[in-house]
């Protein structure tokens, strides 16, 4: 499974290294935006762009962006790098040169021992969809018997997160996005230990966010009860959803997405709905 090109911006680093976080559980950061009309990502994100980029000084094992340029687009444009976003000129070029009305952004802190390579870098993309995950579950192959064999055979990397996406793709054959996300998360809870199941799913119609954590996980106990919270804000011209740690996303006007709920942000009209699942 591979991401597509990004209007000349695709620049996937080929350096192969292993995460240095040998004993610390991984953490990533998520940011999503939907705007009324296509805008450059720097404009769409506004005061969120710089502080989110700054988070890559900790979450520095790669980054990725999936963006949909507007009505009638053929699918998400994908750009990735395997280094630290704050040090990567391609990241700056992607933010300043990508026109979109919907996008998701991901900063990776790799699971201990996993290679830092393009194949393990979020977002993962297939069938016109893009997906990014913040958290981990173990064992990484807990979902394998629930994934369509053809999809599993096409997996490009070795992460639990890609398998989360593959389970969602399998479920989307019979369910809508809200139910597919909810069922995939339930499958993980039933078959593995996990820290967080937070994710963003970008489709042709909407951006979806799902939130859940295990408060007894090592990360949650070490980082505190707010670490895996997703927050969102609608201001009439855009809707944004962000991980904790971005100061601009923790002020007045931001709502918290409760755990085990799906947030749907429609591209057609910026309509926002929360689904209890």
Phi, psi and omega in degrees: 000128184226151173281157180272183180283168183227069173048046180085357183263352184300122181213081185271115181297142183254008178294132178251114176220169181251145179304135178282355185276071190288335182237351183262129179298148187286159175213146176227175178228146183236148174210132178226152181211141171229131182239161183293324177227158179299133179224157169299144184301325178299322178287316181299320183278332178056234185284003176272337188298309185294311180293329176293316177302321181298331179297341180290349175294333171263315183266074194249021183261035178119165182208160177204153179226135169240129184223141176250122191282349177144190183306135175077010180294153184278351183150178183287142170273134185240133171224137185220157170216156182255006177254196180279127184303321183294343180253004190251116179299328180296324176301312180298318179295321180295315179295319185274347185239004182256120178264127184203157171251359176203137181203154169231146182231145184221134171246129188256136160242112191290151173297148181307127175085348182281140179296143174266087183225165183302323184296336179260004185267132177280157358281155172267144185223141176190150175054035179077011182243157174225147188214139175220147187232142174241106180139197176200161169220157185217136002287155186295336182260022183300334184264358192305319183286351178260358182262138176307130184303324179294320177293317181297321179295334181269005180302134183269336185236200186229030186255155170298324183297318178296323178291327172304311179298316181297325176293319176299314179301318178300315182291330181294348176290337181234351185229165172279171183301320181298310181292326180294316178297316181297318182290320178299318178295319178297321178298320179294314179301324183283340190240358187205171166266150184209160174260306180212146176246018180303137179203162172236136177234123180252121179243182177292338184257332190198165167253129180245141174233139176233144184224132171194151175213163169259109183295345179267000179292159181301318181295313182297319179292324182281320186265346176100167189289347182265351193298322183260013177290136170257135178240154181218158181210136176242129182235015178101321180251346178204158170232132180234151176225135189215149170291164174293162179104346176265108186306322182292345181260016183233017182258201182296141177094354180264134176254154179265131174281113181298153178296146181062036169234153176250131174261126178247126177240109185281135179288329187294322187220010183062020177294140182239132177218138173256133181247125173277124186229000000 
